PDB file of C-alpha atoms and ligand atoms in Angstrom:
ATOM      1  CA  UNK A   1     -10.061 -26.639  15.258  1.00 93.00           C
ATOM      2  CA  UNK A   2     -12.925 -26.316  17.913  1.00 96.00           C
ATOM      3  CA  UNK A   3     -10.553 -25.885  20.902  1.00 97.00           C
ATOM      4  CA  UNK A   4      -7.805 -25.462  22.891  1.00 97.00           C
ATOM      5  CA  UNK A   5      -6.894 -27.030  26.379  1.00 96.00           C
ATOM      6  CA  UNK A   6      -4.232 -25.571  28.174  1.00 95.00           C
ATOM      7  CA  UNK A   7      -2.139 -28.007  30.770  1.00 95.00           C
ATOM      8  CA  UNK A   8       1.649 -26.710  31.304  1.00 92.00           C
ATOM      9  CA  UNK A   9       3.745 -26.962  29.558  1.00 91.00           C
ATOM     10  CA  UNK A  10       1.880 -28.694  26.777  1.00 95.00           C
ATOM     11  CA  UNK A  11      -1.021 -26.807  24.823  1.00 96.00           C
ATOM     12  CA  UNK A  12      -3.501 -29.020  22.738  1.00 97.00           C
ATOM     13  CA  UNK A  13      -5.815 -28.661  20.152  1.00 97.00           C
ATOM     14  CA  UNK A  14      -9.354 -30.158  19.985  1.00 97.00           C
ATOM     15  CA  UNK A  15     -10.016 -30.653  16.149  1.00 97.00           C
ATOM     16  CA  UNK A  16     -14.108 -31.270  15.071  1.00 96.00           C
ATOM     17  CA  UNK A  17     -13.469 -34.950  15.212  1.00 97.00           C
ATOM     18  CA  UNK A  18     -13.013 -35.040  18.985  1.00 96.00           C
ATOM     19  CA  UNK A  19      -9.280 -36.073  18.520  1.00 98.00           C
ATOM     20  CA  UNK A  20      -6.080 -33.632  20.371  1.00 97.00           C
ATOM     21  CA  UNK A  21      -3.002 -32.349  19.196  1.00 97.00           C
ATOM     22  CA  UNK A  22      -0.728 -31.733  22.091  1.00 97.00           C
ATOM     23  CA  UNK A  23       2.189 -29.412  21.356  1.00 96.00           C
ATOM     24  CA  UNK A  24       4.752 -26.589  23.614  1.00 95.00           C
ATOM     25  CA  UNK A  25       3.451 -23.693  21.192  1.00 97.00           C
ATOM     26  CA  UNK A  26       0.403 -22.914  18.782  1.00 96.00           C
ATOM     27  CA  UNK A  27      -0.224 -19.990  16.158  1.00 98.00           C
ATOM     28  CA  UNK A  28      -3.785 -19.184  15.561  1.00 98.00           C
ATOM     29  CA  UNK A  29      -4.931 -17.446  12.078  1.00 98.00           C
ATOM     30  CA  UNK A  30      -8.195 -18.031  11.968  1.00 97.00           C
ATOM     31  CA  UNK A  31      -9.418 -14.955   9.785  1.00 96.00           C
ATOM     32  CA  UNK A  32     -12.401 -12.921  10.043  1.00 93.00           C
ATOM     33  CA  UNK A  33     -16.172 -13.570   8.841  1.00 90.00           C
ATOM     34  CA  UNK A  34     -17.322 -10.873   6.685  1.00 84.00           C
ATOM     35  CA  UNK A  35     -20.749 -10.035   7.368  1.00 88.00           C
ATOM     36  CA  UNK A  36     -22.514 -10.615   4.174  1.00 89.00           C
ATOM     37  CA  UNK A  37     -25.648  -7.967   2.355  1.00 93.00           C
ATOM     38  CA  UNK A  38     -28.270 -10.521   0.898  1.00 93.00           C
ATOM     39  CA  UNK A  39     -29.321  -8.501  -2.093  1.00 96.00           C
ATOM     40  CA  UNK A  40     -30.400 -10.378  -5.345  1.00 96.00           C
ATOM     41  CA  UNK A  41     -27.727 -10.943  -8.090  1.00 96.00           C
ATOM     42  CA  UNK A  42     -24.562  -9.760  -5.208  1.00 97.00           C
ATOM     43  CA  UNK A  43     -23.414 -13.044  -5.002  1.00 95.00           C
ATOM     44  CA  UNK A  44     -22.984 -13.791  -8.375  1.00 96.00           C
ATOM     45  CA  UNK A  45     -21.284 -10.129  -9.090  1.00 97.00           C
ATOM     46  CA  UNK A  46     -18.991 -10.555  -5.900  1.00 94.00           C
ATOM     47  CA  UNK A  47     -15.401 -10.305  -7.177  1.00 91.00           C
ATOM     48  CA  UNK A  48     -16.813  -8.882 -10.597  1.00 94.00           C
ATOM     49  CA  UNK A  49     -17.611  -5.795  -9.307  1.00 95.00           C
ATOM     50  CA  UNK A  50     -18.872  -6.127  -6.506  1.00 95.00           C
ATOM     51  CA  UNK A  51     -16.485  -6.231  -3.205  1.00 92.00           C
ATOM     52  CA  UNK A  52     -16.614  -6.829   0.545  1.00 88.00           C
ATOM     53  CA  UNK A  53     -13.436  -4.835   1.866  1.00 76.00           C
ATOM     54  CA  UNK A  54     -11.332  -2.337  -0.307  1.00 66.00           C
ATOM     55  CA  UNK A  55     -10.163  -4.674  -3.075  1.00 68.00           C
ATOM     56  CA  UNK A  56      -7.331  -0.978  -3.828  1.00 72.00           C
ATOM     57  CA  UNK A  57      -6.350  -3.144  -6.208  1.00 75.00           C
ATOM     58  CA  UNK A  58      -9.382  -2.287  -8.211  1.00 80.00           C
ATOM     59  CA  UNK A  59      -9.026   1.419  -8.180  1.00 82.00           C
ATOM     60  CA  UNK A  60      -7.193   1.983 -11.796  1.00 84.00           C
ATOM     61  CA  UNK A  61     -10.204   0.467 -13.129  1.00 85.00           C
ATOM     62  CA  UNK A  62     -12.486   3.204 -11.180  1.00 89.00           C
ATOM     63  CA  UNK A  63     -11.206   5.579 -13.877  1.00 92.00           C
ATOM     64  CA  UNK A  64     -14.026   7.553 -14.815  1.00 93.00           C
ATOM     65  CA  UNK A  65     -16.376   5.533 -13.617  1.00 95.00           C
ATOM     66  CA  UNK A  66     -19.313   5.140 -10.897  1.00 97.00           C
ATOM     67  CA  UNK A  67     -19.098   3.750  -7.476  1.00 97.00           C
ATOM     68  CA  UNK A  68     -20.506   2.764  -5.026  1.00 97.00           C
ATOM     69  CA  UNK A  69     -19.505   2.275  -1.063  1.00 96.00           C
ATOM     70  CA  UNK A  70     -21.937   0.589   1.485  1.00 97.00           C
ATOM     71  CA  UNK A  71     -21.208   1.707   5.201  1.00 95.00           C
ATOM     72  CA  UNK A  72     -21.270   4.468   7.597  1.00 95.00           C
ATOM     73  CA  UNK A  73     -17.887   3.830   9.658  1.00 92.00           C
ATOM     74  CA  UNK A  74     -14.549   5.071   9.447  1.00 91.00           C
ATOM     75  CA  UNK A  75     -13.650   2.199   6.760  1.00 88.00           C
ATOM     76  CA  UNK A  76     -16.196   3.255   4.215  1.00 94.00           C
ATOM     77  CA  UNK A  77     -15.351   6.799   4.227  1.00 95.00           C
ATOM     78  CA  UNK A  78     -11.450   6.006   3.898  1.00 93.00           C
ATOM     79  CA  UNK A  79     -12.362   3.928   0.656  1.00 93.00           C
ATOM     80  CA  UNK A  80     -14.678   6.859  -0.401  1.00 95.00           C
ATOM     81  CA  UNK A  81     -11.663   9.208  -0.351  1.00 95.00           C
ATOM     82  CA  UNK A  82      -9.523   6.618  -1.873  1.00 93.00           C
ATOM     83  CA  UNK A  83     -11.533   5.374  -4.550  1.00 95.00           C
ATOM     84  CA  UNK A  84     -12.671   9.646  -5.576  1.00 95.00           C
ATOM     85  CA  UNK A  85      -9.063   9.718  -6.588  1.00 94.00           C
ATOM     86  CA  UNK A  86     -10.072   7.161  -9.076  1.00 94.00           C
ATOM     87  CA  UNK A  87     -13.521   7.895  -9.891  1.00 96.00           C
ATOM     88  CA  UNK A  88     -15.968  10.182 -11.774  1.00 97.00           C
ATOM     89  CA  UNK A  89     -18.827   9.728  -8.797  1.00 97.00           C
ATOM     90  CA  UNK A  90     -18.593   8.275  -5.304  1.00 97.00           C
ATOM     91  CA  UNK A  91     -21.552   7.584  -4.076  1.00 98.00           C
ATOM     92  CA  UNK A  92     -21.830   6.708   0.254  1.00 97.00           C
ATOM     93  CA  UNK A  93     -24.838   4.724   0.933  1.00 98.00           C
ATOM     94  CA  UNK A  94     -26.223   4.148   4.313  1.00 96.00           C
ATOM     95  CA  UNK A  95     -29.207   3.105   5.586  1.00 94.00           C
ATOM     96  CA  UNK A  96     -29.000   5.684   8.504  1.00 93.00           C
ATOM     97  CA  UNK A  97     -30.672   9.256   8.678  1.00 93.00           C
ATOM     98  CA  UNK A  98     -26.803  10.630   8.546  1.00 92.00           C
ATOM     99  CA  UNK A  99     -22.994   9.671   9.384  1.00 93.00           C
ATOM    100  CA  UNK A 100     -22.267  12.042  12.224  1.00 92.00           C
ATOM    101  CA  UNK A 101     -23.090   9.179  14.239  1.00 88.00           C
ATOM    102  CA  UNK A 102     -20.878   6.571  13.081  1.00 91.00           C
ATOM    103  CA  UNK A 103     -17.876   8.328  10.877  1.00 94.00           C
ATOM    104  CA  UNK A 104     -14.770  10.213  12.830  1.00 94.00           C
ATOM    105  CA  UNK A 105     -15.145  14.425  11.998  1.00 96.00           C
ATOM    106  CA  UNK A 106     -11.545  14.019  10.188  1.00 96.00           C
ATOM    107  CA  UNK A 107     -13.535  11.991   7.538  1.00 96.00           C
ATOM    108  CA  UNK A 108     -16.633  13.704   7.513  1.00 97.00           C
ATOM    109  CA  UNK A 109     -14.842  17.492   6.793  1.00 97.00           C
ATOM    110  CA  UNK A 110     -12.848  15.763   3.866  1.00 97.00           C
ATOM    111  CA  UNK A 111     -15.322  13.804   2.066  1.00 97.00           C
ATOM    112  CA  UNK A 112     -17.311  17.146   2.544  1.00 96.00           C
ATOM    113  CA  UNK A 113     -14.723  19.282   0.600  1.00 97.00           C
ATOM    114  CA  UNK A 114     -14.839  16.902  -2.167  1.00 97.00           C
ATOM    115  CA  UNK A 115     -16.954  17.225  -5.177  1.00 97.00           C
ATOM    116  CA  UNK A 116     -17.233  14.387  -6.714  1.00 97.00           C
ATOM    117  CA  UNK A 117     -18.505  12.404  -3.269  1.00 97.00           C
ATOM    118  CA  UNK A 118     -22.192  12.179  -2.334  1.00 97.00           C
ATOM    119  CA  UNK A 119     -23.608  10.668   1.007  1.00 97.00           C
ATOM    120  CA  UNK A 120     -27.035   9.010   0.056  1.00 97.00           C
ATOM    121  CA  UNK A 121     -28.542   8.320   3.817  1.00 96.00           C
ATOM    122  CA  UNK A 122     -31.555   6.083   4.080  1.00 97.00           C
ATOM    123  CA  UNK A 123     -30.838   4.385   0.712  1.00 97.00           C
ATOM    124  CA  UNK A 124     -29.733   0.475   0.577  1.00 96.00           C
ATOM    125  CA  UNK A 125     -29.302  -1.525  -2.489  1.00 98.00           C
ATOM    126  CA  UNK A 126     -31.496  -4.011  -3.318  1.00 97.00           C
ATOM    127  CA  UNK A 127     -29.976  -5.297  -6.623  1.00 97.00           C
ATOM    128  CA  UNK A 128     -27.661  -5.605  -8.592  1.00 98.00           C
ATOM    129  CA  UNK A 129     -27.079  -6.156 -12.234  1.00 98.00           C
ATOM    130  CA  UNK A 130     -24.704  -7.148 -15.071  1.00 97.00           C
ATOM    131  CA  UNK A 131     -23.914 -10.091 -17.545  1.00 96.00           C
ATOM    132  CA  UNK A 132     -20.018 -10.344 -16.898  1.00 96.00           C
ATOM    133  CA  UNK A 133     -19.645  -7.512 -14.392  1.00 96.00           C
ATOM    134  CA  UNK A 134     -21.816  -5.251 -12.516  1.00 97.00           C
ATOM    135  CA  UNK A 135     -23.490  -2.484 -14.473  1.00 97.00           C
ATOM    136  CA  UNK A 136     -26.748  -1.347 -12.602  1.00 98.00           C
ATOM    137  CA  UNK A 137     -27.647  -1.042  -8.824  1.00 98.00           C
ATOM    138  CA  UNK A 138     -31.185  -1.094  -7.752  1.00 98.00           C
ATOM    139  CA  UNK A 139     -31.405   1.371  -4.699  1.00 98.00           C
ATOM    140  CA  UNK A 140     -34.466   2.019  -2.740  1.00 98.00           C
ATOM    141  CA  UNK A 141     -34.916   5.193  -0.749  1.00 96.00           C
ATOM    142  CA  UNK A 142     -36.398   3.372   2.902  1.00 94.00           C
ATOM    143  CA  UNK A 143     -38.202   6.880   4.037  1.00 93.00           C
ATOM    144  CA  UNK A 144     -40.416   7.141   0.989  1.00 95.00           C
ATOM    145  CA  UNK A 145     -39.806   3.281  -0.727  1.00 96.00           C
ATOM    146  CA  UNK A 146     -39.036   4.693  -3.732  1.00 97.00           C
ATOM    147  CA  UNK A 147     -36.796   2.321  -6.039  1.00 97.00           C
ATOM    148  CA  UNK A 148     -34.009   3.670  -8.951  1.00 97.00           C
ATOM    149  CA  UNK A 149     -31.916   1.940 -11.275  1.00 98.00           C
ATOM    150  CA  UNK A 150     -28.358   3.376 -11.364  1.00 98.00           C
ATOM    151  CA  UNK A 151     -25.291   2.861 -13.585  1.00 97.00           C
ATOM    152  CA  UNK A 152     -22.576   1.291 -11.734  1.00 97.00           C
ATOM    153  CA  UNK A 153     -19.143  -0.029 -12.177  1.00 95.00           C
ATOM    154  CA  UNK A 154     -17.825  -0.945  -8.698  1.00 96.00           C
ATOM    155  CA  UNK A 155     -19.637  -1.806  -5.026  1.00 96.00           C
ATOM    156  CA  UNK A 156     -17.760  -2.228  -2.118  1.00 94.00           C
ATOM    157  CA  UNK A 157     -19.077  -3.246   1.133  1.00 95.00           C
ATOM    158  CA  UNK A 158     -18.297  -2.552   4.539  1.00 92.00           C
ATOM    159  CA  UNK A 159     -20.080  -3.698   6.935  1.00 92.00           C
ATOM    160  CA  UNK A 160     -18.332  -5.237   9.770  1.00 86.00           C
ATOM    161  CA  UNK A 161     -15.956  -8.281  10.107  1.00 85.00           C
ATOM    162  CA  UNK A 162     -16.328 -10.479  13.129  1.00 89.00           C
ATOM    163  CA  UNK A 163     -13.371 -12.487  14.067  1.00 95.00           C
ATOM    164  CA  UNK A 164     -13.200 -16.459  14.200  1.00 96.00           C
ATOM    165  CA  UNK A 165     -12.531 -16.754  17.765  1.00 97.00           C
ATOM    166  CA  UNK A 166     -15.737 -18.224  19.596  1.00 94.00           C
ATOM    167  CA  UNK A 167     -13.787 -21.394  19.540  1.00 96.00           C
ATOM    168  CA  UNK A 168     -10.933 -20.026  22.227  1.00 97.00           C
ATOM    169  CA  UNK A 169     -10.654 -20.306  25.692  1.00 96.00           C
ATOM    170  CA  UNK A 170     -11.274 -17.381  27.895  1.00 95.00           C
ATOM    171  CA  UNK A 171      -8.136 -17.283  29.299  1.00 95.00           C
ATOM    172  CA  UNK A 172      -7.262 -15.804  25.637  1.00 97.00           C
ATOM    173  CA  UNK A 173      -7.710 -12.189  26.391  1.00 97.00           C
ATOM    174  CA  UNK A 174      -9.371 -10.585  23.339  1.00 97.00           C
ATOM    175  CA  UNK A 175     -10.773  -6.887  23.015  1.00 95.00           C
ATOM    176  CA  UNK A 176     -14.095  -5.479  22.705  1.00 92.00           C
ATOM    177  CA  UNK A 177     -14.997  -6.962  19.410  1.00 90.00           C
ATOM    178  CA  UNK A 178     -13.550 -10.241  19.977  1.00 95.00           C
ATOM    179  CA  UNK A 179     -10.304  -9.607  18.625  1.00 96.00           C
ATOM    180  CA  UNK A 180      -6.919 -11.398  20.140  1.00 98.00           C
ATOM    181  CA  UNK A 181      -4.742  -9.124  22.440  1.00 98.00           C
ATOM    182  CA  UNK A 182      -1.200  -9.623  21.852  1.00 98.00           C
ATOM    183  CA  UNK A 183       2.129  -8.361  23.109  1.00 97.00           C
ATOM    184  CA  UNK A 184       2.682  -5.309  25.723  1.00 96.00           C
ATOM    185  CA  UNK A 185      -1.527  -5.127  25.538  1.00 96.00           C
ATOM    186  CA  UNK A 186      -1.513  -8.287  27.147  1.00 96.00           C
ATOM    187  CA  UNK A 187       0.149  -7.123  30.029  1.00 93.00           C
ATOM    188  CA  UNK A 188      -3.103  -6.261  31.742  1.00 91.00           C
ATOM    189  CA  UNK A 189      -4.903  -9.548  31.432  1.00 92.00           C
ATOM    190  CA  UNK A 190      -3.705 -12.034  33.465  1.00 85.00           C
ATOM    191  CA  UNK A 191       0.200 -12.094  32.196  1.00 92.00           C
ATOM    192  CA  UNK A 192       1.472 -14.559  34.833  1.00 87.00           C
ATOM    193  CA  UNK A 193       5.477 -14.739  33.895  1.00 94.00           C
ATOM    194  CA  UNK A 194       8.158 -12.599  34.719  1.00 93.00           C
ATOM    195  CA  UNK A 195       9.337 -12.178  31.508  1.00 94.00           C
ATOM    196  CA  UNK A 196       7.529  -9.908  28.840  1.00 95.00           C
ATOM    197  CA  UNK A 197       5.417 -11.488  26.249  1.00 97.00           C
ATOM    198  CA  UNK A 198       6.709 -11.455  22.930  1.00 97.00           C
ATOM    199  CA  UNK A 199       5.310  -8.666  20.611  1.00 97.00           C
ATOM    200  CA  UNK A 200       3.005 -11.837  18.994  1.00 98.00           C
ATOM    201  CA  UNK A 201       1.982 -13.857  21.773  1.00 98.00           C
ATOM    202  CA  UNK A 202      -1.337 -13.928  23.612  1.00 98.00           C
ATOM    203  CA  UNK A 203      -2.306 -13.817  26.569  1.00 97.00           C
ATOM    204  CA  UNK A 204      -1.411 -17.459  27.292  1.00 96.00           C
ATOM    205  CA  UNK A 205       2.260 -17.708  26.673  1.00 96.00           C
ATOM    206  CA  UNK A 206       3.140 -19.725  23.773  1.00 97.00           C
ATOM    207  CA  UNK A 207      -0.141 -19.201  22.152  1.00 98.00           C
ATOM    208  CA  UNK A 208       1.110 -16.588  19.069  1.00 98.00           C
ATOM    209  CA  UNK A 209      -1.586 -15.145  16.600  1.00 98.00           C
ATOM    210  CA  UNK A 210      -1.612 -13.641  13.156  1.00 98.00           C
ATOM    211  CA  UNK A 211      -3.657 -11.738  10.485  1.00 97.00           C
ATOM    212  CA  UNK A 212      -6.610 -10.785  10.516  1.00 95.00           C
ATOM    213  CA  UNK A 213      -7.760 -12.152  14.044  1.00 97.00           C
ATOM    214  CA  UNK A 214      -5.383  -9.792  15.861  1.00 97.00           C
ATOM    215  CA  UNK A 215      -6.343  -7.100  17.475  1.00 96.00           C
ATOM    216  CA  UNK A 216      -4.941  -3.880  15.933  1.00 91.00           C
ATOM    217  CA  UNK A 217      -3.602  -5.404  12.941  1.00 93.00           C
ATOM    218  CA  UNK A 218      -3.955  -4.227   9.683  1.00 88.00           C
ATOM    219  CA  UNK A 219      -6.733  -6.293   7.576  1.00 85.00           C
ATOM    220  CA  UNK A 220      -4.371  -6.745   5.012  1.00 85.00           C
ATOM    221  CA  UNK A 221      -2.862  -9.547   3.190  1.00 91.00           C
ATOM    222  CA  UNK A 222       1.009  -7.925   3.487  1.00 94.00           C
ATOM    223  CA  UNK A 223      -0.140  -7.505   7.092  1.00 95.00           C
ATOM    224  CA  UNK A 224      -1.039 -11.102   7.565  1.00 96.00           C
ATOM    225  CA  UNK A 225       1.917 -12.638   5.566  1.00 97.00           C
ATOM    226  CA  UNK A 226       4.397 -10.361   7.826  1.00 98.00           C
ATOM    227  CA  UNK A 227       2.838 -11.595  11.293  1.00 98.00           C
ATOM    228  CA  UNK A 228       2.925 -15.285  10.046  1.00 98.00           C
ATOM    229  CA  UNK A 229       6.952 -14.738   9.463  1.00 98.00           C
ATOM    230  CA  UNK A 230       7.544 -12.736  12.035  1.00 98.00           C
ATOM    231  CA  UNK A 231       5.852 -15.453  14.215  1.00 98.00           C
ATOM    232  CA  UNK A 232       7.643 -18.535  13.178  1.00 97.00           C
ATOM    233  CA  UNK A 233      10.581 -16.449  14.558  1.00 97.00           C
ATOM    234  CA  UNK A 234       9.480 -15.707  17.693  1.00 97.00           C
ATOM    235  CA  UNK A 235       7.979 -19.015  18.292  1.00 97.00           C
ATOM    236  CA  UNK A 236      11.511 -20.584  17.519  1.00 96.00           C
ATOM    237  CA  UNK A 237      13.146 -18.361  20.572  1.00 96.00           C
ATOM    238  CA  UNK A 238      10.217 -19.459  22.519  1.00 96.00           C
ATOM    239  CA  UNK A 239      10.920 -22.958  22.175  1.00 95.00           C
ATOM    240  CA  UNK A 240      14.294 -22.306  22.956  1.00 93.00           C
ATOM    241  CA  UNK A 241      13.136 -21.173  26.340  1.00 85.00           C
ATOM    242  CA  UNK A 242      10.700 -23.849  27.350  1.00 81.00           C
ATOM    243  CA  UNK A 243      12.652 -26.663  26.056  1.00 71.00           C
TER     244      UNK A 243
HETATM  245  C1  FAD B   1     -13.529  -9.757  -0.493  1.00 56.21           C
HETATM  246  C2  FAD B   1     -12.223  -9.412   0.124  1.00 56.21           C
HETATM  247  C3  FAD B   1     -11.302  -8.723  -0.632  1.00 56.21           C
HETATM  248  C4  FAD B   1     -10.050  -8.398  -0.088  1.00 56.21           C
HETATM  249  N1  FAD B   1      -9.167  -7.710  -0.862  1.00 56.21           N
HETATM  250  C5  FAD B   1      -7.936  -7.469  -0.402  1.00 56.21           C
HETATM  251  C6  FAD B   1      -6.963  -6.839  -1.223  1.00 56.21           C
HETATM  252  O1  FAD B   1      -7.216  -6.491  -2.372  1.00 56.21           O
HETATM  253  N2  FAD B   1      -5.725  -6.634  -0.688  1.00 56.21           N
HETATM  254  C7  FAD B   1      -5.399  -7.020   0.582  1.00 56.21           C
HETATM  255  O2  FAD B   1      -4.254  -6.828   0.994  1.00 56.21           O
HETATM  256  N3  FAD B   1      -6.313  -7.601   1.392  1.00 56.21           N
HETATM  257  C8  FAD B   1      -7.564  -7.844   0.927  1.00 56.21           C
HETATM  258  N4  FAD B   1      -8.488  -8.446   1.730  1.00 56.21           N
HETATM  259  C9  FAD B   1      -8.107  -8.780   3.119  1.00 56.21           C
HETATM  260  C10 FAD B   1      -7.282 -10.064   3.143  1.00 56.21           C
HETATM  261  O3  FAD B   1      -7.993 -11.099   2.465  1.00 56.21           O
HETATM  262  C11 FAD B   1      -7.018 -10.469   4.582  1.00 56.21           C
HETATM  263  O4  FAD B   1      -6.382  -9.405   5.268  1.00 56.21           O
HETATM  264  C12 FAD B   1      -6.111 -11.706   4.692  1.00 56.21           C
HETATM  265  O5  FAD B   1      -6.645 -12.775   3.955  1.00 56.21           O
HETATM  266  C13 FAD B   1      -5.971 -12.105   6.158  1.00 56.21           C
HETATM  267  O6  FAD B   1      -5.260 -13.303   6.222  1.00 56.21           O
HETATM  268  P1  FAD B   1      -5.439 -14.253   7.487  1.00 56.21           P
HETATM  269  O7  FAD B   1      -4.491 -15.382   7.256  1.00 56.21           O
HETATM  270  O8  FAD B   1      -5.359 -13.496   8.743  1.00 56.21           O
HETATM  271  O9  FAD B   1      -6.947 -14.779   7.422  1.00 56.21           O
HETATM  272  P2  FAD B   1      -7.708 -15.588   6.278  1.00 56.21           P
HETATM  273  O10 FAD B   1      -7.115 -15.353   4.943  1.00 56.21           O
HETATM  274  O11 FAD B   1      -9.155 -15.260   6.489  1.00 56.21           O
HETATM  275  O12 FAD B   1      -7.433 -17.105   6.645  1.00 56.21           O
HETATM  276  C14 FAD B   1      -7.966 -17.703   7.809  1.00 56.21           C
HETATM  277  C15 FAD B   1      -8.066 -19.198   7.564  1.00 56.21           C
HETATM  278  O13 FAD B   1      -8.353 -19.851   8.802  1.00 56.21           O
HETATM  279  C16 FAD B   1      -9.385 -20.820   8.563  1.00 56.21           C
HETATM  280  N5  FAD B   1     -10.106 -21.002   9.824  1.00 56.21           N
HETATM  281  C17 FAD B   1     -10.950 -20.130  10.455  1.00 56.21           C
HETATM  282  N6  FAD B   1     -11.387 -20.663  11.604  1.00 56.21           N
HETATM  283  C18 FAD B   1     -10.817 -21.886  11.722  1.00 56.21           C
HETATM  284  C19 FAD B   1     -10.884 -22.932  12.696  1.00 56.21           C
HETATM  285  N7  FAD B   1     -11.612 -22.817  13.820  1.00 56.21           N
HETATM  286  N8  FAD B   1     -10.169 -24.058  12.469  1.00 56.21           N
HETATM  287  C20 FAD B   1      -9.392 -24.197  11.344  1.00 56.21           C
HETATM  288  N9  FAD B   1      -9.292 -23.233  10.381  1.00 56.21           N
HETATM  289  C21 FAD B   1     -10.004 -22.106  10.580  1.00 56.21           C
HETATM  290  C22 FAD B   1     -10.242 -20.175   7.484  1.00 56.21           C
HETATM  291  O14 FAD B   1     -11.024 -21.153   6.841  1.00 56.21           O
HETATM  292  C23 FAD B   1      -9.184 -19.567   6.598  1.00 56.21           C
HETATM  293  O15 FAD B   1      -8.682 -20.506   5.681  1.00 56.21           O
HETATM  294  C24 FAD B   1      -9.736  -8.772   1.240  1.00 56.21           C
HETATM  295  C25 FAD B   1     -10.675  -9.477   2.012  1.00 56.21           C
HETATM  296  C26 FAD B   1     -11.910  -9.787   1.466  1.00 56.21           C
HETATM  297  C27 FAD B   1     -12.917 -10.548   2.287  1.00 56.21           C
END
């Protein structure tokens, strides 16, 4: 899909090919684009020890171990707390001079009281290592240049998701980071109808999102599955209305 055209009370789509779809009522789930870390030997570790997101499922198998968390924000130092449940070491890598900057004080004063979590400022990785699954990281220290070889059993990265949403129309209010308003926030953007929106529906009415793309959800897959249900719902007593 490259685009939508809005003319009441039909909605269409614009796929790549040129061609429209016209319909009453659309859902969009377009996902997020992780930004990626070009390091040599990440991609073909990624998923074998190497994440992009908390992959909790992967935690159990922390047990003892070493790992590693790329990031200064909020999300990194909520895995870092989650995953020193788990593991022997944590290790918080950022490229910055220190996380005051980026990290909420909450995090900062727990990760602080634990032992077995270490912030690493100005250190990135620059490769990684294993047959099967990752074993080594390189990381170099960027305020000297000095390089180490480290044992490691897990990397997860977080830095930043965009969402897939370039393609909308502005008259799809979105938030600061690109993300699709939906429900009561919608309110203040140009809700024309009397009636409220429903708790899934942008602000063009009968445009419903889910997952990832939404603002304030959860990046989750449970998150994503419940909006997509919970959608189909709401999109029924839509139709009922327009129809
Ligand atoms: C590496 C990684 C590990 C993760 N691990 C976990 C985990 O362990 N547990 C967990 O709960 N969650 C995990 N997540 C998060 C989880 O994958 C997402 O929350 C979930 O997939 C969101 O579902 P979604 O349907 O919103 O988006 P997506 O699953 O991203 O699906 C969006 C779809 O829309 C398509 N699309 C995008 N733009 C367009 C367009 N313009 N036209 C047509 N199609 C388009 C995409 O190709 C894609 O198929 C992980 C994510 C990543 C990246």
């Amino acid at each position: 899909m490259v685009g939508i055209r809005i003319a009441d009370p039909y909605r269409y789509v614009t796929l790549a090919s040129g061609r429209e779809i016209g319909c009453y009522t659309l859902l969009v789930a377009t996902g997020v684009a992780y930004r990626t870390l070009a390091v040599p030997g990440l991609d073909r570790l990624t998923d074998r020890g190497v994440y992009y997101g908390a992959a909790m499922t992967e935690a159990s198998a922390c047990e003892g171990k070493q790992v590693f968390v790329v990031g200064g924000a909020n999300s990194a130092g909520q895995a870092a707390l989650y995953f020193a449940d788990y593991a022997k070491q944590v290790s918080i890598l950022v490229r910055g001079e220190s996380l005051e900057a980026s990290m909420s004080s909450y995090l900062l004063q727990e990760i602080e009281l634990r032992d077995n979590i270490a912030v690493q400022t100005q250190t990135e990785v620059v490769g990684c290592f294993g047959e099967e699954n990752l074993e080594r990281l390189c990381l170099r220290e960027s305020s000297t240049g000095t390089e180490r070889s480290v044992e490691a059993s897990a990397l997860f990265i977080f830095i930043g998701a965009a969402p897939k949403t370039q393609w909308l129309p502005e008259t799809i209010a979105r938030d600061q980071a690109g993300f699709v308003l939906t429900g009561s926030d919608v309110k203040a953007h140009g809700w024309s109808l009397d009636r409220d929106p429903f708790p899934l529906e942008s602000s063009v009415p009968g445009i419903f999102v889910a997952g990832d793309v939404r603002a304030a959800s959860i990046k989750r897959v449970a998150c994503a599955t419940g909006d997509g249900a919970v959608a189909v719902s709401l999109i029924h007593q839509y139709l009922r209305a327009v129809r």
